C-alpha cells in the first residue's frame, strides 16, 4: 500500500500526484547513489571507505538530479560558485545532504559546513523559531544577499531538505522536510517534521565500460621516415682534396687555469 504524501508536499509541488512522483524519484536517486558508491568501493578493493565517501558525496547531487530532471516543470539550478546542480520542482528547491554515517535521529541533523552558498539556500527557508537566551535570532534569512542565479528564483521558492544517514554498508534513514537554519554552527530548527522517504527495492544504474575508440593508431615503426637535409661540400674543397669532416672541430680555449691572473 502506497504511503500518501503530506499536505505540505502537495502544496509545494503543485499536486499530490507530482509530490508522489518527486518523492519516488528522490528515493530512487538516493538508492542509485548508494549502489554506485558501493560498487566503486568494491572495485577499488581497499580497506579505507574513502572511495565510498567521495562517490557518495558526488552522487548525492548528481544521481538525485538525474532522477528528478525529467519531471515536468523541473529546473536545474546551479548557484554561482557551487559545484553541483540542485533541482527546483514547482515551488520547492531540493537540497540533499548526508547528516550521519550511523543510525542517528534526524532531529539532531546539522549542516556540517555553513558557508556562503548554504546560508543563501536557507534564505528560502522560514525564519527560525528558536531564539537564544536574549530573545534574539542568530540567523536572519531576510538579511542574506543572494548571488545572481539564486536571486533569479521566484520569491515563493521554499527550500526542502533531504537529509539521509549513509555509510559503506548501507543507506540508512532518508527523509525530507522543511527546516530553518538556527545558527552558524549548522543547527536546524525543523518547521515541518522530517518524514521518511520510501525507497525502491533496486537501483537503476547502467553498468558498463565507456565505448573506446577503435581507430588504428600507427606504431613507432610505421611512421613516415624523416627527411635529413644534406649539405654538399664546397667545390673548392674538391679541388684542394680537403678531407671531409663529419664533426665540428673542437674550439681551443683562449685561456686555461694555468694562466696567470
Tab-separated table of C-alpha atoms in Angstrom:
chain	number	residue	atom	x	y	z
A	1	UNK	CA	0.000	0.000	0.000
A	2	UNK	CA	1.383	3.369	-1.018
A	3	UNK	CA	2.015	5.884	1.757
A	4	UNK	CA	0.194	9.149	0.971
A	5	UNK	CA	2.161	12.384	0.898
A	6	UNK	CA	1.536	15.120	3.436
A	7	UNK	CA	-0.405	18.268	2.653
A	8	UNK	CA	2.724	20.462	2.736
A	9	UNK	CA	4.313	18.402	-0.050
A	10	UNK	CA	1.210	18.505	-2.231
A	11	UNK	CA	1.076	22.283	-1.794
A	12	UNK	CA	4.756	22.895	-2.589
A	13	UNK	CA	4.848	20.595	-5.617
A	14	UNK	CA	1.508	21.714	-7.020
A	15	UNK	CA	-0.435	18.486	-6.630
A	16	UNK	CA	-0.474	15.208	-4.735
A	17	UNK	CA	0.403	13.344	-7.939
A	18	UNK	CA	3.529	15.395	-8.569
A	19	UNK	CA	4.542	15.241	-4.904
A	20	UNK	CA	4.351	11.431	-5.054
A	21	UNK	CA	6.445	11.444	-8.226
A	22	UNK	CA	9.109	13.678	-6.669
A	23	UNK	CA	9.209	11.546	-3.510
A	24	UNK	CA	9.596	8.325	-5.503
A	25	UNK	CA	12.310	9.807	-7.724
A	26	UNK	CA	14.177	11.136	-4.680
A	27	UNK	CA	14.221	7.663	-3.181
A	28	UNK	CA	15.412	6.203	-6.465
A	29	UNK	CA	18.186	8.754	-6.777
A	30	UNK	CA	19.466	8.009	-3.280
A	31	UNK	CA	19.385	4.245	-3.866
A	32	UNK	CA	21.303	4.751	-7.120
A	33	UNK	CA	23.790	6.958	-5.266
A	34	UNK	CA	24.465	4.257	-2.686
A	35	UNK	CA	24.695	1.449	-5.262
A	36	UNK	CA	27.205	3.453	-7.287
A	37	UNK	CA	29.264	4.293	-4.188
A	38	UNK	CA	29.312	0.671	-3.011
A	39	UNK	CA	30.302	-0.589	-6.475
A	40	UNK	CA	33.161	1.928	-6.612
A	41	UNK	CA	34.328	0.866	-3.148
A	42	UNK	CA	34.321	-2.811	-4.097
A	43	UNK	CA	36.112	-2.121	-7.383
A	44	UNK	CA	38.805	-0.124	-5.594
A	45	UNK	CA	39.471	-3.136	-3.321
A	46	UNK	CA	40.913	-1.054	-0.484
A	47	UNK	CA	40.300	-1.200	3.251
A	48	UNK	CA	39.510	2.508	3.566
A	49	UNK	CA	35.946	3.687	2.935
A	50	UNK	CA	37.235	6.934	1.432
A	51	UNK	CA	36.285	5.880	-2.108
A	52	UNK	CA	32.726	5.228	-0.978
A	53	UNK	CA	32.611	8.610	0.755
A	54	UNK	CA	33.784	10.557	-2.298
A	55	UNK	CA	31.416	8.815	-4.725
A	56	UNK	CA	28.547	9.087	-2.251
A	57	UNK	CA	29.181	12.818	-1.887
A	58	UNK	CA	29.192	13.379	-5.636
A	59	UNK	CA	26.232	11.080	-6.203
A	60	UNK	CA	24.165	12.801	-3.552
A	61	UNK	CA	23.820	15.649	-6.037
A	62	UNK	CA	24.370	14.030	-9.433
A	63	UNK	CA	22.219	10.897	-9.023
A	64	UNK	CA	19.406	12.869	-7.392
A	65	UNK	CA	19.479	15.487	-10.160
A	66	UNK	CA	19.474	12.760	-12.824
A	67	UNK	CA	16.440	11.131	-11.203
A	68	UNK	CA	14.451	14.381	-10.944
A	69	UNK	CA	15.345	16.437	-14.008
A	70	UNK	CA	12.831	14.723	-16.328
A	71	UNK	CA	9.847	15.559	-14.098
A	72	UNK	CA	7.582	18.080	-15.869
A	73	UNK	CA	8.372	21.557	-14.594
A	74	UNK	CA	11.714	20.561	-13.044
A	75	UNK	CA	14.520	23.097	-13.329
A	76	UNK	CA	18.232	22.567	-12.695
A	77	UNK	CA	19.716	25.363	-10.598
A	78	UNK	CA	23.494	25.728	-10.281
A	79	UNK	CA	24.242	28.573	-7.864
A	80	UNK	CA	27.222	30.731	-8.824
A	81	UNK	CA	30.299	29.296	-7.140
A	82	UNK	CA	28.614	25.969	-6.310
A	83	UNK	CA	29.959	22.806	-7.911
A	84	UNK	CA	26.674	20.946	-8.366
A	85	UNK	CA	23.213	21.416	-9.779
A	86	UNK	CA	20.209	21.441	-7.479
A	87	UNK	CA	16.683	20.723	-8.653
A	88	UNK	CA	13.701	23.011	-8.304
A	89	UNK	CA	10.266	21.488	-8.901
A	90	UNK	CA	7.372	23.933	-8.777
A	91	UNK	CA	7.897	25.893	-5.526
A	92	UNK	CA	10.416	23.519	-3.912
A	93	UNK	CA	14.215	23.730	-4.144
A	94	UNK	CA	15.653	20.373	-3.025
A	95	UNK	CA	18.891	20.122	-1.063
A	96	UNK	CA	20.166	16.581	-0.292
A	97	UNK	CA	22.897	16.067	2.317
A	98	UNK	CA	24.339	13.258	4.444
A	99	UNK	CA	23.830	14.043	8.131
A	100	UNK	CA	25.369	10.920	9.673
A	101	UNK	CA	27.274	7.699	8.956
A	102	UNK	CA	25.290	5.791	11.553
A	103	UNK	CA	21.682	5.229	12.568
A	104	UNK	CA	21.009	8.630	14.139
A	105	UNK	CA	17.983	10.702	15.000
A	106	UNK	CA	17.334	13.063	12.108
A	107	UNK	CA	16.284	15.771	14.566
A	108	UNK	CA	19.940	16.024	15.582
A	109	UNK	CA	20.993	16.564	11.963
A	110	UNK	CA	23.290	19.541	11.376
A	111	UNK	CA	24.704	21.248	8.328
A	112	UNK	CA	28.409	20.459	8.604
A	113	UNK	CA	29.759	23.475	6.747
A	114	UNK	CA	27.677	26.647	6.804
A	115	UNK	CA	29.498	28.524	4.069
A	116	UNK	CA	28.140	31.336	1.935
A	117	UNK	CA	26.102	29.266	-0.563
A	118	UNK	CA	24.466	27.270	2.230
A	119	UNK	CA	23.470	30.475	4.023
A	120	UNK	CA	21.925	31.724	0.797
A	121	UNK	CA	19.980	28.489	0.293
A	122	UNK	CA	18.472	28.946	3.754
A	123	UNK	CA	17.241	32.366	2.677
A	124	UNK	CA	14.485	30.259	1.042
A	125	UNK	CA	13.637	28.636	4.395
A	126	UNK	CA	11.325	30.024	7.065
A	127	UNK	CA	12.913	32.026	9.874
A	128	UNK	CA	13.945	30.052	12.934
A	129	UNK	CA	11.556	29.833	15.865
A	130	UNK	CA	14.366	29.127	18.323
A	131	UNK	CA	15.658	32.344	19.865
A	132	UNK	CA	18.696	32.471	22.137
A	133	UNK	CA	18.563	33.350	25.844
A	134	UNK	CA	18.417	37.036	24.961
A	135	UNK	CA	15.397	36.513	22.709
A	136	UNK	CA	17.406	37.156	19.539
A	137	UNK	CA	17.788	35.065	16.385
A	138	UNK	CA	21.307	34.329	15.178
A	139	UNK	CA	20.415	33.781	11.505
A	140	UNK	CA	18.022	36.081	9.693
A	141	UNK	CA	17.257	34.747	6.191
A	142	UNK	CA	15.915	38.091	5.036
A	143	UNK	CA	19.321	39.735	5.571
A	144	UNK	CA	21.227	37.428	3.190
A	145	UNK	CA	22.391	38.853	-0.129
A	146	UNK	CA	21.838	36.285	-2.881
A	147	UNK	CA	24.118	35.570	-5.813
A	148	UNK	CA	22.513	36.093	-9.247
A	149	UNK	CA	21.198	32.606	-10.054
A	150	UNK	CA	19.590	32.244	-6.656
A	151	UNK	CA	18.262	35.793	-6.712
A	152	UNK	CA	16.555	34.958	-10.026
A	153	UNK	CA	14.398	32.233	-8.426
A	154	UNK	CA	10.759	33.083	-7.714
A	155	UNK	CA	10.202	34.663	-4.318
A	156	UNK	CA	7.826	31.878	-3.251
A	157	UNK	CA	10.543	29.211	-3.628
A	158	UNK	CA	10.870	27.084	-0.491
A	159	UNK	CA	13.957	25.064	0.472
A	160	UNK	CA	13.160	21.383	1.085
A	161	UNK	CA	15.899	19.450	2.880
A	162	UNK	CA	16.639	15.820	2.034
A	163	UNK	CA	18.835	14.557	4.883
A	164	UNK	CA	19.997	10.946	4.896
A	165	UNK	CA	22.221	8.716	7.002
A	166	UNK	CA	24.578	6.560	4.959
A	167	UNK	CA	27.771	4.510	5.194
A	168	UNK	CA	29.584	1.909	3.119
A	169	UNK	CA	27.316	-0.828	4.494
A	170	UNK	CA	24.019	0.757	3.531
A	171	UNK	CA	21.651	3.672	3.065
A	172	UNK	CA	20.039	4.057	6.467
A	173	UNK	CA	17.495	6.806	7.007
A	174	UNK	CA	16.467	9.177	4.198
A	175	UNK	CA	13.983	11.952	4.982
A	176	UNK	CA	12.550	15.148	3.608
A	177	UNK	CA	11.145	18.184	5.349
A	178	UNK	CA	11.476	21.933	5.867
A	179	UNK	CA	13.810	23.450	8.438
A	180	UNK	CA	15.298	26.807	9.326
A	181	UNK	CA	18.963	27.412	9.984
A	182	UNK	CA	19.071	28.165	13.692
A	183	UNK	CA	22.682	29.295	13.977
A	184	UNK	CA	26.065	29.498	12.255
A	185	UNK	CA	27.124	26.089	13.588
A	186	UNK	CA	24.551	24.377	11.353
A	187	UNK	CA	21.852	23.569	13.889
A	188	UNK	CA	18.455	23.031	12.267
A	189	UNK	CA	15.069	24.105	13.527
A	190	UNK	CA	12.520	21.807	11.900
A	191	UNK	CA	9.459	23.797	10.873
A	192	UNK	CA	7.891	20.787	9.111
A	193	UNK	CA	8.769	17.477	10.741
A	194	UNK	CA	11.170	15.365	8.640
A	195	UNK	CA	9.296	12.456	7.069
A	196	UNK	CA	10.839	9.125	5.980
A	197	UNK	CA	11.315	8.652	2.245
A	198	UNK	CA	10.120	5.305	0.876
A	199	UNK	CA	12.882	3.553	-1.074
A	200	UNK	CA	12.654	1.319	-4.159
A	201	UNK	CA	13.881	-2.253	-3.987
A	202	UNK	CA	16.617	-1.914	-6.602
A	203	UNK	CA	18.938	0.593	-8.253
A	204	UNK	CA	18.636	1.625	-11.888
A	205	UNK	CA	22.309	2.202	-12.685
A	206	UNK	CA	23.622	1.313	-16.127
A	207	UNK	CA	26.829	-0.591	-15.633
A	208	UNK	CA	29.319	-0.889	-18.437
A	209	UNK	CA	32.609	0.265	-19.857
A	210	UNK	CA	32.538	3.511	-21.851
A	211	UNK	CA	32.886	2.968	-25.588
A	212	UNK	CA	36.505	3.029	-26.664
A	213	UNK	CA	37.892	4.387	-29.940
A	214	UNK	CA	38.764	1.578	-32.320
A	215	UNK	CA	40.586	3.608	-34.987
A	216	UNK	CA	44.007	2.194	-35.861
A	217	UNK	CA	46.901	4.168	-34.441
A	218	UNK	CA	50.241	3.504	-36.230
A	219	UNK	CA	53.126	2.165	-34.196
A	220	UNK	CA	56.523	3.804	-33.887
A	221	UNK	CA	57.954	1.793	-36.784
A	222	UNK	CA	55.007	2.611	-39.064
A	223	UNK	CA	55.503	6.341	-39.210
A	224	UNK	CA	56.941	8.309	-42.114
A	225	UNK	CA	60.704	8.373	-42.369
A	226	UNK	CA	62.219	11.771	-41.542
A	227	UNK	CA	63.905	13.746	-44.302
A	228	UNK	CA	67.514	14.512	-43.463
A	229	UNK	CA	68.825	17.702	-45.060
A	230	UNK	CA	72.231	17.208	-46.765
A	231	UNK	CA	74.801	19.974	-47.172
A	232	UNK	CA	77.040	19.457	-50.286
A	233	UNK	CA	80.807	20.050	-49.979
A	234	UNK	CA	82.092	23.280	-51.470
A	235	UNK	CA	83.722	22.934	-54.920
A	236	UNK	CA	86.989	24.403	-53.562
A	237	UNK	CA	87.319	21.507	-51.115
A	238	UNK	CA	87.082	19.041	-54.004
A	239	UNK	CA	89.821	20.773	-55.967
A	240	UNK	CA	92.157	21.044	-52.962
A	241	UNK	CA	91.350	17.459	-51.912
A	242	UNK	CA	90.391	18.558	-48.387
A	243	UNK	CA	89.446	15.598	-46.213
A	244	UNK	CA	85.700	15.625	-45.482
A	245	UNK	CA	84.739	16.271	-41.864
A	246	UNK	CA	81.655	14.907	-40.140
A	247	UNK	CA	82.092	16.658	-36.799
A	248	UNK	CA	82.701	20.239	-35.850
A	249	UNK	CA	86.364	20.626	-34.789
A	250	UNK	CA	86.828	21.439	-31.122
A	251	UNK	CA	87.342	25.050	-30.176
A	252	UNK	CA	90.582	25.822	-28.457
A	253	UNK	CA	90.056	27.838	-25.285
A	254	UNK	CA	91.515	31.308	-25.244
A	255	UNK	CA	92.779	30.789	-21.688
A	256	UNK	CA	93.259	27.978	-19.223
A	257	UNK	CA	93.534	27.558	-15.492
A	258	UNK	CA	97.358	27.624	-15.623
A	259	UNK	CA	97.445	31.174	-16.974
A	260	UNK	CA	98.415	33.896	-14.559
A	261	UNK	CA	95.728	36.286	-13.426
